[in-house]
Short mmCIF file of C-alpha atoms in Angstrom, two decimals:
data_model
loop_
_atom_site.label_atom_id
_atom_site.label_comp_id
_atom_site.label_asym_id
_atom_site.label_seq_id
_atom_site.Cartn_x
_atom_site.Cartn_y
_atom_site.Cartn_z
CA UNK A 5 113.80 109.39 137.09
CA UNK A 6 114.14 106.06 135.23
CA UNK A 7 111.97 104.55 132.52
CA UNK A 8 110.88 100.92 132.55
CA UNK A 9 113.89 99.93 130.47
CA UNK A 10 116.29 101.79 132.77
CA UNK A 11 116.87 104.80 130.51
CA UNK A 12 117.14 108.12 132.32
CA UNK A 13 114.87 111.00 131.46
CA UNK A 14 114.41 114.53 132.73
CA UNK A 15 110.64 114.72 132.40
CA UNK A 16 107.86 113.89 130.00
CA UNK A 17 107.72 116.68 127.41
CA UNK A 18 104.50 118.60 127.18
CA UNK A 19 102.57 118.90 123.95
CA UNK A 20 102.72 122.29 122.37
CA UNK A 21 100.86 123.98 119.56
CA UNK A 22 102.44 125.55 116.53
CA UNK A 23 99.91 128.35 116.93
CA UNK A 24 100.28 130.32 120.13
CA UNK A 25 97.30 130.25 122.43
CA UNK A 26 95.31 127.63 120.54
CA UNK A 27 94.03 124.41 122.07
CA UNK A 28 95.19 122.25 119.19
CA UNK A 29 93.61 118.85 118.63
CA UNK A 30 95.88 115.86 118.27
CA UNK A 31 94.59 113.93 115.29
CA UNK A 32 95.04 110.19 114.91
CA UNK A 33 94.35 108.05 111.84
CA UNK A 34 94.05 104.39 112.84
CA UNK A 35 93.92 101.66 110.17
CA UNK A 36 92.87 98.08 110.88
CA UNK A 37 94.57 94.96 109.48
CA UNK A 38 92.91 92.52 107.11
CA UNK A 39 95.10 91.33 104.24
CA UNK A 40 93.67 91.99 100.79
CA UNK A 41 90.65 93.62 102.42
CA UNK A 42 92.96 96.56 102.99
CA UNK A 43 91.87 97.52 99.49
CA UNK A 44 88.57 98.52 101.09
CA UNK A 45 90.39 100.60 103.73
CA UNK A 46 92.47 102.44 101.16
CA UNK A 47 89.45 103.10 98.96
CA UNK A 48 87.43 104.36 101.93
CA UNK A 49 90.22 106.79 102.84
CA UNK A 50 90.48 108.02 99.25
CA UNK A 51 86.70 108.43 99.20
CA UNK A 52 86.72 110.47 102.40
CA UNK A 53 89.45 112.72 101.01
CA UNK A 54 87.50 113.18 97.80
CA UNK A 55 84.30 114.06 99.66
CA UNK A 56 86.18 116.55 101.82
CA UNK A 57 87.97 117.97 98.73
CA UNK A 58 91.26 117.08 100.39
CA UNK A 59 94.22 116.59 98.06
CA UNK A 60 97.84 115.81 98.71
CA UNK A 61 99.70 114.19 101.59
CA UNK A 62 97.93 113.77 104.91
CA UNK A 63 100.89 114.14 107.26
CA UNK A 64 100.38 117.90 107.30
CA UNK A 65 96.88 117.35 108.76
CA UNK A 66 97.32 114.29 110.96
CA UNK A 67 99.68 113.97 113.94
CA UNK A 68 99.74 110.22 114.50
CA UNK A 69 99.30 107.30 112.11
CA UNK A 70 98.58 103.88 113.61
CA UNK A 71 98.13 100.66 111.70
CA UNK A 72 98.36 96.88 111.87
CA UNK A 73 99.30 94.48 109.07
CA UNK A 74 98.07 96.03 105.79
CA UNK A 75 96.93 98.98 107.89
CA UNK A 76 100.50 99.25 109.17
CA UNK A 77 101.83 99.40 105.63
CA UNK A 78 99.37 102.16 104.76
CA UNK A 79 100.19 104.09 107.93
CA UNK A 80 103.93 103.90 107.28
CA UNK A 81 103.45 105.24 103.76
CA UNK A 82 101.10 108.03 104.81
CA UNK A 83 103.40 109.10 107.66
CA UNK A 84 106.22 109.86 105.21
CA UNK A 85 104.02 111.80 102.81
CA UNK A 86 102.80 109.22 100.30
CA UNK A 87 99.40 110.39 99.06
CA UNK A 88 96.35 108.16 99.75
CA UNK A 89 95.63 107.49 96.07
CA UNK A 90 99.14 106.19 95.51
CA UNK A 91 98.72 103.84 98.46
CA UNK A 92 95.44 102.59 96.97
CA UNK A 93 97.03 102.10 93.55
CA UNK A 94 99.91 100.09 95.03
CA UNK A 95 97.58 97.75 96.95
CA UNK A 96 95.33 97.40 93.91
CA UNK A 97 98.25 96.54 91.62
CA UNK A 98 100.12 94.17 93.93
CA UNK A 99 97.28 92.49 95.81
CA UNK A 100 96.69 89.68 93.29
CA UNK A 101 100.45 89.02 93.13
CA UNK A 102 100.88 88.95 96.89
CA UNK A 103 97.82 86.72 97.37
CA UNK A 104 98.25 84.60 94.27
CA UNK A 105 95.39 82.12 93.94
CA UNK A 106 96.26 78.62 95.19
CA UNK A 107 94.34 75.39 94.87
CA UNK A 108 93.40 73.69 98.15
CA UNK A 109 94.63 76.75 100.03
CA UNK A 110 93.23 75.76 103.44
CA UNK A 111 94.76 72.27 103.27
CA UNK A 112 98.10 73.67 102.16
CA UNK A 113 98.15 76.23 104.99
CA UNK A 114 97.25 73.55 107.54
CA UNK A 115 99.69 70.84 106.51
CA UNK A 116 102.40 72.28 104.28
CA UNK A 117 103.48 75.58 105.81
CA UNK A 118 103.08 79.11 104.61
CA UNK A 119 101.02 79.79 101.53
CA UNK A 120 102.44 82.93 99.94
CA UNK A 121 105.79 84.18 98.71
CA UNK A 122 107.20 86.88 100.96
CA UNK A 123 109.19 88.34 98.05
CA UNK A 124 105.98 89.51 96.39
CA UNK A 125 104.94 91.16 99.64
CA UNK A 126 108.33 92.88 99.88
CA UNK A 127 107.96 94.26 96.35
CA UNK A 128 104.49 95.59 97.18
CA UNK A 129 105.89 97.28 100.30
CA UNK A 130 108.69 98.90 98.30
CA UNK A 131 106.25 100.42 95.83
CA UNK A 132 103.78 101.53 98.48
CA UNK A 133 106.48 103.30 100.50
CA UNK A 134 107.59 105.27 97.46
CA UNK A 135 111.33 105.33 98.07
CA UNK A 136 111.16 105.43 101.88
CA UNK A 137 111.68 101.70 102.51
CA UNK A 138 115.07 102.23 104.15
CA UNK A 139 113.95 105.18 106.31
CA UNK A 140 114.28 104.34 110.00
CA UNK A 141 111.49 105.08 112.44
CA UNK A 142 113.89 106.97 114.67
CA UNK A 143 114.25 109.51 111.84
CA UNK A 144 110.51 110.07 111.30
CA UNK A 145 109.12 113.13 113.04
CA UNK A 146 105.44 112.36 112.55
CA UNK A 147 103.73 109.98 114.92
CA UNK A 148 103.76 106.33 113.85
CA UNK A 149 102.52 103.33 115.87
CA UNK A 150 102.76 99.82 114.37
CA UNK A 151 102.46 96.58 116.37
CA UNK A 152 103.96 93.17 115.64
CA UNK A 153 104.32 90.03 117.74
CA UNK A 154 107.64 88.89 119.14
CA UNK A 155 107.42 85.10 118.79
CA UNK A 156 110.25 84.33 121.22
CA UNK A 157 109.02 86.64 123.98
CA UNK A 158 105.33 86.07 123.29
CA UNK A 159 104.60 89.78 123.54
CA UNK A 160 103.52 92.74 121.47
CA UNK A 161 106.39 94.74 120.00
CA UNK A 162 105.28 98.32 119.36
CA UNK A 163 107.31 100.11 116.73
CA UNK A 164 107.29 103.86 117.35
CA UNK A 165 108.67 106.86 115.50
CA UNK A 166 110.75 109.69 116.99
CA UNK A 167 107.53 111.60 117.74
CA UNK A 168 107.21 109.46 120.88
CA UNK A 169 110.69 110.27 122.15
CA UNK A 170 114.14 109.35 120.94
CA UNK A 171 114.62 106.77 123.68
CA UNK A 172 111.58 104.80 122.51
CA UNK A 173 111.92 105.28 118.75
CA UNK A 174 112.74 102.13 116.81
CA UNK A 175 115.92 101.74 114.80
CA UNK A 176 114.07 99.44 112.37
CA UNK A 177 113.40 100.55 108.81
CA UNK A 178 109.91 101.11 107.49
CA UNK A 179 110.25 98.04 105.29
CA UNK A 180 111.29 95.87 108.24
CA UNK A 181 108.32 97.10 110.25
CA UNK A 182 105.88 96.54 107.38
CA UNK A 183 107.12 92.98 106.86
CA UNK A 184 106.96 92.27 110.59
CA UNK A 185 103.41 93.52 111.14
CA UNK A 186 102.23 91.62 108.03
CA UNK A 187 103.80 88.22 108.77
CA UNK A 188 100.53 86.37 109.37
CA UNK A 189 101.18 82.74 110.41
CA UNK A 190 100.37 80.19 107.68
CA UNK A 191 100.14 83.01 105.12
CA UNK A 192 103.74 84.28 105.30
CA UNK A 193 106.96 83.22 106.97
CA UNK A 194 108.03 85.12 110.09
CA UNK A 195 109.92 88.32 109.41
CA UNK A 196 113.14 88.94 111.31
CA UNK A 197 113.97 92.27 112.95
CA UNK A 198 117.34 92.42 114.72
CA UNK A 199 117.45 88.64 114.57
CA UNK A 200 114.07 88.14 116.28
CA UNK A 201 111.22 86.34 114.46
CA UNK A 202 108.21 88.65 114.30
CA UNK A 203 104.59 87.80 113.48
CA UNK A 204 101.56 89.74 112.31
CA UNK A 205 100.42 92.40 114.80
CA UNK A 206 96.84 91.36 114.15
CA UNK A 207 97.34 88.43 116.52
CA UNK A 208 96.98 90.90 119.40
CA UNK A 209 95.92 94.29 118.04
CA UNK A 210 94.28 93.98 114.63
CA UNK A 211 92.56 97.27 115.42
CA UNK A 212 95.27 99.51 116.91
CA UNK A 213 92.92 102.25 118.20
CA UNK A 214 93.51 101.72 121.92
CA UNK A 215 97.17 100.88 121.39
CA UNK A 216 97.67 104.26 119.75
CA UNK A 217 95.77 106.07 122.50
CA UNK A 218 97.89 104.38 125.16
CA UNK A 219 101.13 105.49 123.51
CA UNK A 220 99.84 109.04 122.98
CA UNK A 221 98.77 109.43 126.61
CA UNK A 222 102.05 107.96 127.78
CA UNK A 223 103.86 110.62 125.76
CA UNK A 224 101.46 113.48 126.52
CA UNK A 225 99.68 112.64 129.82
CA UNK A 226 97.17 115.52 129.68
CA UNK A 227 96.34 115.35 125.97
CA UNK A 228 93.38 112.92 125.92
CA UNK A 229 90.62 115.60 125.97
CA UNK A 230 92.10 117.01 122.76
CA UNK A 231 92.55 113.75 120.84
CA UNK A 232 90.47 113.19 117.72
CA UNK A 233 90.54 109.81 115.97
CA UNK A 234 89.39 108.56 112.58
CA UNK A 235 89.47 104.75 112.57
CA UNK A 236 88.91 102.77 109.37
CA UNK A 237 88.25 99.03 109.38
CA UNK A 238 88.78 96.37 106.72
CA UNK A 239 85.12 95.34 106.32
CA UNK A 240 83.62 92.36 108.06
CA UNK A 241 84.11 92.66 111.82
CA UNK A 242 80.65 94.18 112.27
CA UNK A 243 78.84 91.13 110.89
CA UNK A 244 76.34 89.25 113.05
CA UNK A 245 76.65 85.46 113.31
CA UNK A 246 73.90 82.85 113.41
CA UNK A 247 73.40 81.51 117.00
CA UNK A 248 73.36 77.88 115.88
CA UNK A 249 76.88 78.17 114.47
CA UNK A 250 78.34 78.59 117.97
CA UNK A 251 78.03 74.82 118.55
CA UNK A 252 80.93 73.26 116.67
CA UNK A 253 83.54 70.54 116.93
CA UNK A 254 87.23 71.34 117.12
CA UNK A 255 87.60 70.79 113.41
CA UNK A 256 84.56 72.93 112.80
CA UNK A 257 86.14 75.84 114.66
CA UNK A 258 89.50 75.55 112.88
CA UNK A 259 88.72 77.62 109.74
CA UNK A 260 87.07 80.52 111.59
CA UNK A 261 88.56 80.77 115.08
CA UNK A 262 91.48 83.06 114.27
CA UNK A 263 89.29 85.43 112.25
CA UNK A 264 86.66 85.44 115.00
CA UNK A 265 89.23 86.35 117.66
CA UNK A 266 90.55 89.19 115.50
CA UNK A 267 87.02 90.45 114.89
CA UNK A 268 86.30 90.48 118.63
CA UNK A 269 89.49 92.45 119.34
CA UNK A 270 88.67 94.86 116.54
CA UNK A 271 85.19 95.60 117.84
CA UNK A 272 86.37 95.80 121.45
CA UNK A 273 89.09 98.34 120.63
CA UNK A 274 86.61 100.44 118.66
CA UNK A 275 84.07 100.37 121.51
CA UNK A 276 86.69 101.30 124.11
CA UNK A 277 87.99 104.17 121.99
CA UNK A 278 84.48 105.46 121.46
CA UNK A 279 83.88 105.45 125.23
CA UNK A 280 87.07 107.40 125.80
CA UNK A 281 86.73 109.96 123.01
CA UNK A 282 82.92 110.09 122.55
CA UNK A 283 82.17 112.52 119.69
CA UNK A 284 85.87 112.94 118.92
CA UNK A 285 85.96 109.38 117.57
CA UNK A 286 84.66 108.20 114.20
CA UNK A 287 84.77 104.58 113.10
CA UNK A 288 84.28 103.92 109.38
CA UNK A 289 83.67 100.30 108.41
CA UNK A 290 81.45 97.98 106.40
CA UNK A 291 79.29 95.34 108.10
CA UNK A 292 80.39 92.67 105.65
CA UNK A 293 78.31 90.39 103.47
CA UNK A 294 78.07 86.69 102.53
CA UNK A 295 80.91 86.99 100.02
CA UNK A 296 84.54 85.86 99.97
CA UNK A 297 85.44 89.51 99.63
CA UNK A 298 84.37 90.12 103.24
CA UNK A 299 84.95 86.68 104.75
CA UNK A 300 88.52 85.95 103.66
CA UNK A 301 91.71 87.97 103.93
CA UNK A 302 93.42 86.57 100.84
CA UNK A 303 90.72 86.32 98.17
CA UNK A 304 92.28 88.62 95.55
CA UNK A 305 90.44 88.46 92.25
CA UNK A 306 88.29 90.64 90.01
CA UNK A 307 85.10 89.82 91.87
CA UNK A 308 86.43 90.58 95.36
CA UNK A 309 88.16 93.69 94.03
CA UNK A 310 84.86 95.00 92.70
CA UNK A 311 83.04 94.32 95.98
CA UNK A 312 85.75 95.84 98.18
CA UNK A 313 86.21 98.95 96.06
CA UNK A 314 82.47 99.59 95.88
CA UNK A 315 82.10 99.00 99.62
CA UNK A 316 84.87 101.51 100.27
CA UNK A 317 83.16 104.13 98.13
CA UNK A 318 79.78 103.43 99.75
CA UNK A 319 80.97 103.72 103.37
CA UNK A 320 82.94 106.89 102.60
CA UNK A 321 79.83 108.50 101.12
CA UNK A 322 77.69 107.36 104.06
CA UNK A 323 80.22 108.57 106.63
CA UNK A 324 80.53 111.95 104.99
CA UNK A 325 76.75 112.31 104.89
CA UNK A 326 76.44 111.76 108.64
CA UNK A 327 79.80 113.15 109.87
CA UNK A 328 80.94 115.52 107.16
CA UNK A 329 81.90 118.33 109.55
CA UNK A 330 84.16 116.04 111.58
CA UNK A 331 85.77 114.57 108.45
CA UNK A 332 86.43 117.97 106.86
CA UNK A 333 87.94 119.32 110.07
CA UNK A 334 90.02 116.18 110.60
CA UNK A 335 91.45 116.13 107.08
CA UNK A 336 91.83 119.90 106.66
CA UNK A 337 95.25 120.88 105.32
CA UNK A 338 94.87 124.33 106.86
CA UNK A 339 95.29 123.56 110.55
CA UNK A 340 94.64 127.21 111.41
CA UNK A 341 90.92 126.90 110.64
CA UNK A 342 88.84 126.80 113.79
CA UNK A 343 91.93 127.50 115.92
CA UNK A 344 93.50 124.17 114.98
CA UNK A 345 97.20 123.49 114.79
CA UNK A 346 99.38 120.44 114.68
CA UNK A 347 100.52 119.03 118.00
CA UNK A 348 104.26 118.38 118.05
CA UNK A 349 106.64 117.27 120.78
CA UNK A 350 108.22 120.05 122.81
CA UNK A 351 111.77 120.28 121.47
CA UNK A 352 113.31 121.03 124.88
CA UNK A 353 114.06 119.03 126.83
CA UNK A 354 113.85 115.78 124.87
CA UNK A 355 113.65 112.32 126.30
CA UNK A 356 117.03 110.69 126.46
#
């Protein structure tokens, strides 16, 4: 049997449980993109862990980490054992440096090229990854799904870890993947992976929920009834728009069109995932508010920090109040509780 790229394979490995006889859930943490608003995402995750009294690294509880842009950076860090609070601290410390305030930012982005220095982003990635920047995805056993856009081919490039099979695992380093999925046009220059210019994955899959599900089912065809997903947004996609604002000129659409398209994709992916997983899916997000903190991706200052951090705490508390049992089960470090156990690829035979 041949794969799409011509590589031979014996068969698709079956999922197995580390506990004999148990119907183990496969748990997926999916993190949306959104620039500096990722501070909200990180704070919401920390808040959920605090409410569930969950300390330490999450890769002992969660099988697959999926993320786009800033969500991709967080997912890469979490997949190699960086604790959520350290991820939050890194974003909090580096955000204002990465998104350094610029005068006439919109004009500069429109007419004078990219706005921000990629070196500051690279430094933030190094600190967030905690010494794992040079680790290659092909050497990571936990599930990792991170999209970017191949500019030349005009297609989504999905970076996968070894969890999805050696033949499909990427040889790129975590740092390369983080730079690629974060290279938002007009904000940062393209990032090159194996000589190819890559752009922000948010152009096609700002919310990677359905992308992750597709890759999981491709790897484990019968696993869908056992998949559980916690999806965390970056605040804002749930907002409702005034009907009269739909009538605009071309120039009037320019500032908001890209964000609107990303919001639509984000909500669509969440709705589709909910239909597939029903009560095994939980989406945690904030509806947004008339504030730069929720309307822009690069407003990094004391005021937006305060709004995003508080919003993250608020939604975590609200989610735990309504879905505490799901959250505690999902984040539990003891996978034996309730007959749970991590789902790992069958070691024999492996995909070639």
